[in-house]
Amino acid sequence: MKQVFSLVIFIAFWEFSSGVADGGDVIIVRVSNNLNQGLSFTIHCKTNNQDLGTQVVNPGYFERLELHHDNAADTKFLFCKITWRDASIDYVIYQDARDFLRRCTTDCNWEVNNENLLGINQYSQNLDIIIQWPKNWYPFSELNIQFYLGNLN
């Protein structure tokens, strides 16, 4: 009986350590809305083999996405277009070669605020990626309205 118990403990430990060593097989990506003035943003994401659709993220909430790691380096990525009132950006918010076992193995957290798209390192909890919003993107500016409707004068 003692040998069976030891075998069960050994197998349980082996399974646990294997999952920890390769980071498990699920990576959770969260993109939080920290925009001021009660603003929402839209996010449209795609993996290398699936379109995950477009979601609206309201103030104080986040979009949660699951990636299933396939243990083959450089084969998994998550590409997203993030748009809010004042800016829009296309960015790879998860890529095995950059992120796995380096900055986020199981939890990849991002923040959208009025100045930047921010990546947070899972291990240090520090900001390690800072992407400024592109300048001169004004979807409802007078210049764009004139372009779409003709000259307003």
GROMACS .gro file of C-alpha atoms in nm:
model
  153
    1MET     CA    1   0.000   0.000   0.000
    2LYS     CA    2   0.287   0.233   0.085
    3GLN     CA    3   0.440   0.173  -0.262
    4VAL     CA    4   0.111   0.253  -0.439
    5PHE     CA    5   0.076   0.575  -0.239
    6SER     CA    6   0.435   0.672  -0.327
    7LEU     CA    7   0.367   0.603  -0.694
    8VAL     CA    8   0.054   0.822  -0.689
    9ILE     CA    9   0.245   1.107  -0.522
   10PHE     CA   10   0.528   1.072  -0.776
   11ILE     CA   11   0.286   1.084  -1.074
   12ALA     CA   12   0.100   1.383  -0.930
   13PHE     CA   13   0.426   1.572  -0.874
   14TRP     CA   14   0.549   1.481  -1.224
   15GLU     CA   15   0.230   1.614  -1.385
   16PHE     CA   16   0.244   1.935  -1.180
   17SER     CA   17   0.611   2.000  -1.255
   18SER     CA   18   0.561   1.931  -1.628
   19GLY     CA   19   0.281   2.188  -1.641
   20VAL     CA   20   0.493   2.446  -1.459
   21ALA     CA   21   0.801   2.383  -1.673
   22ASP     CA   22   0.628   2.459  -2.001
   23GLY     CA   23   0.388   2.715  -1.857
   24GLY     CA   24   0.080   2.503  -1.902
   25ASP     CA   25  -0.116   2.515  -2.223
   26VAL     CA   26  -0.343   2.818  -2.174
   27ILE     CA   27  -0.233   3.180  -2.190
   28ILE     CA   28  -0.482   3.440  -2.068
   29VAL     CA   29  -0.456   3.782  -2.234
   30ARG     CA   30  -0.646   4.071  -2.071
   31VAL     CA   31  -0.678   4.416  -2.225
   32SER     CA   32  -0.815   4.660  -1.964
   33ASN     CA   33  -0.993   4.987  -2.027
   34ASN     CA   34  -0.839   5.270  -1.823
   35LEU     CA   35  -0.946   5.552  -2.056
   36ASN     CA   36  -1.060   5.876  -1.893
   37GLN     CA   37  -1.397   6.049  -1.946
   38GLY     CA   38  -1.597   5.725  -1.951
   39LEU     CA   39  -1.470   5.629  -2.295
   40SER     CA   40  -1.498   5.279  -2.442
   41PHE     CA   41  -1.273   5.115  -2.698
   42THR     CA   42  -1.323   4.843  -2.957
   43ILE     CA   43  -1.084   4.556  -3.001
   44HIS     CA   44  -1.070   4.316  -3.295
   45CYS     CA   45  -0.825   4.029  -3.254
   46LYS     CA   46  -0.699   3.743  -3.467
   47THR     CA   47  -0.467   3.453  -3.393
   48ASN     CA   48  -0.259   3.285  -3.659
   49ASN     CA   49  -0.558   3.059  -3.735
   50GLN     CA   50  -0.875   3.223  -3.599
   51ASP     CA   51  -1.063   3.554  -3.615
   52LEU     CA   52  -1.186   3.625  -3.261
   53GLY     CA   53  -1.423   3.905  -3.367
   54THR     CA   54  -1.478   4.259  -3.246
   55GLN     CA   55  -1.572   4.351  -2.890
   56VAL     CA   56  -1.654   4.678  -2.716
   57VAL     CA   57  -1.475   4.725  -2.384
   58ASN     CA   58  -1.650   4.968  -2.150
   59PRO     CA   59  -1.476   5.184  -1.886
   60GLY     CA   60  -1.332   4.982  -1.597
   61TYR     CA   61  -1.376   4.647  -1.778
   62PHE     CA   62  -1.141   4.426  -1.978
   63GLU     CA   63  -1.147   4.188  -2.272
   64ARG     CA   64  -1.029   3.838  -2.181
   65LEU     CA   65  -0.883   3.617  -2.452
   66GLU     CA   66  -0.751   3.261  -2.422
   67LEU     CA   67  -0.467   3.125  -2.631
   68HIS     CA   68  -0.378   2.758  -2.628
   69HIS     CA   69  -0.003   2.716  -2.636
   70ASP     CA   70   0.108   2.442  -2.873
   71ASN     CA   71   0.470   2.420  -2.751
   72ALA     CA   72   0.603   2.516  -3.093
   73ALA     CA   73   0.794   2.842  -3.072
   74ASP     CA   74   0.698   3.129  -3.302
   75THR     CA   75   0.370   2.970  -3.407
   76LYS     CA   76   0.128   3.152  -3.179
   77PHE     CA   77   0.045   3.520  -3.197
   78LEU     CA   78  -0.246   3.749  -3.116
   79PHE     CA   79  -0.283   4.048  -3.345
   80CYS     CA   80  -0.534   4.317  -3.242
   81LYS     CA   81  -0.672   4.643  -3.373
   82ILE     CA   82  -0.764   4.869  -3.082
   83THR     CA   83  -0.970   5.181  -3.156
   84TRP     CA   84  -1.109   5.453  -2.934
   85ARG     CA   85  -1.231   5.809  -2.992
   86ASP     CA   86  -0.886   5.966  -3.033
   87ALA     CA   87  -0.669   5.689  -3.178
   88SER     CA   88  -0.635   5.349  -3.337
   89ILE     CA   89  -0.349   5.101  -3.350
   90ASP     CA   90  -0.271   4.756  -3.492
   91TYR     CA   91  -0.038   4.562  -3.266
   92VAL     CA   92   0.071   4.206  -3.189
   93ILE     CA   93  -0.019   4.186  -2.819
   94TYR     CA   94   0.103   3.829  -2.782
   95GLN     CA   95   0.380   3.648  -2.970
   96ASP     CA   96   0.553   3.333  -2.849
   97ALA     CA   97   0.901   3.449  -2.950
   98ARG     CA   98   0.870   3.772  -2.752
   99ASP     CA   99   0.644   3.675  -2.462
  100PHE     CA  100   0.644   3.306  -2.371
  101LEU     CA  101   0.873   3.231  -2.074
  102ARG     CA  102   1.005   3.590  -2.094
  103ARG     CA  103   0.735   3.838  -2.003
  104CYS     CA  104   0.408   3.645  -1.972
  105THR     CA  105   0.374   3.270  -1.969
  106THR     CA  106   0.021   3.233  -1.835
  107ASP     CA  107  -0.113   3.588  -1.779
  108CYS     CA  108  -0.053   3.869  -2.028
  109ASN     CA  109  -0.201   4.196  -1.913
  110TRP     CA  110  -0.239   4.511  -2.120
  111GLU     CA  111  -0.389   4.848  -2.041
  112VAL     CA  112  -0.546   5.102  -2.273
  113ASN     CA  113  -0.523   5.459  -2.144
  114ASN     CA  114  -0.543   5.801  -2.307
  115GLU     CA  115  -0.170   5.821  -2.377
  116ASN     CA  116  -0.052   5.465  -2.443
  117LEU     CA  117  -0.110   5.097  -2.488
  118LEU     CA  118   0.079   4.941  -2.196
  119GLY     CA  119   0.211   4.585  -2.155
  120ILE     CA  120   0.266   4.459  -1.800
  121ASN     CA  121   0.530   4.195  -1.726
  122GLN     CA  122   0.372   3.897  -1.547
  123TYR     CA  123   0.678   3.833  -1.332
  124SER     CA  124   0.785   4.183  -1.223
  125GLN     CA  125   0.440   4.348  -1.254
  126ASN     CA  126   0.622   4.643  -1.415
  127LEU     CA  127   0.536   4.811  -1.742
  128ASP     CA  128   0.767   4.661  -2.001
  129ILE     CA  129   0.601   4.763  -2.328
  130ILE     CA  130   0.481   5.119  -2.388
  131ILE     CA  131   0.324   5.198  -2.725
  132GLN     CA  132   0.220   5.560  -2.776
  133TRP     CA  133  -0.096   5.619  -2.972
  134PRO     CA  134  -0.025   5.736  -3.327
  135LYS     CA  135  -0.043   6.114  -3.370
  136ASN     CA  136  -0.286   6.299  -3.595
  137TRP     CA  137  -0.562   6.039  -3.593
  138TYR     CA  138  -0.885   6.233  -3.554
  139PRO     CA  139  -1.181   6.035  -3.686
  140PHE     CA  140  -1.431   6.319  -3.635
  141SER     CA  141  -1.212   6.621  -3.699
  142GLU     CA  142  -1.333   6.904  -3.920
  143LEU     CA  143  -1.073   6.805  -4.182
  144ASN     CA  144  -1.212   6.452  -4.207
  145ILE     CA  145  -1.573   6.575  -4.216
  146GLN     CA  146  -1.480   6.810  -4.501
  147PHE     CA  147  -1.314   6.524  -4.685
  148TYR     CA  148  -1.621   6.299  -4.655
  149LEU     CA  149  -1.889   6.565  -4.707
  150GLY     CA  150  -1.707   6.813  -4.929
  151ASN     CA  151  -1.598   7.161  -4.826
  152LEU     CA  152  -1.819   7.300  -4.548
  153ASN     CA  153  -1.766   7.666  -4.648
   0.00000   0.00000   0.00000
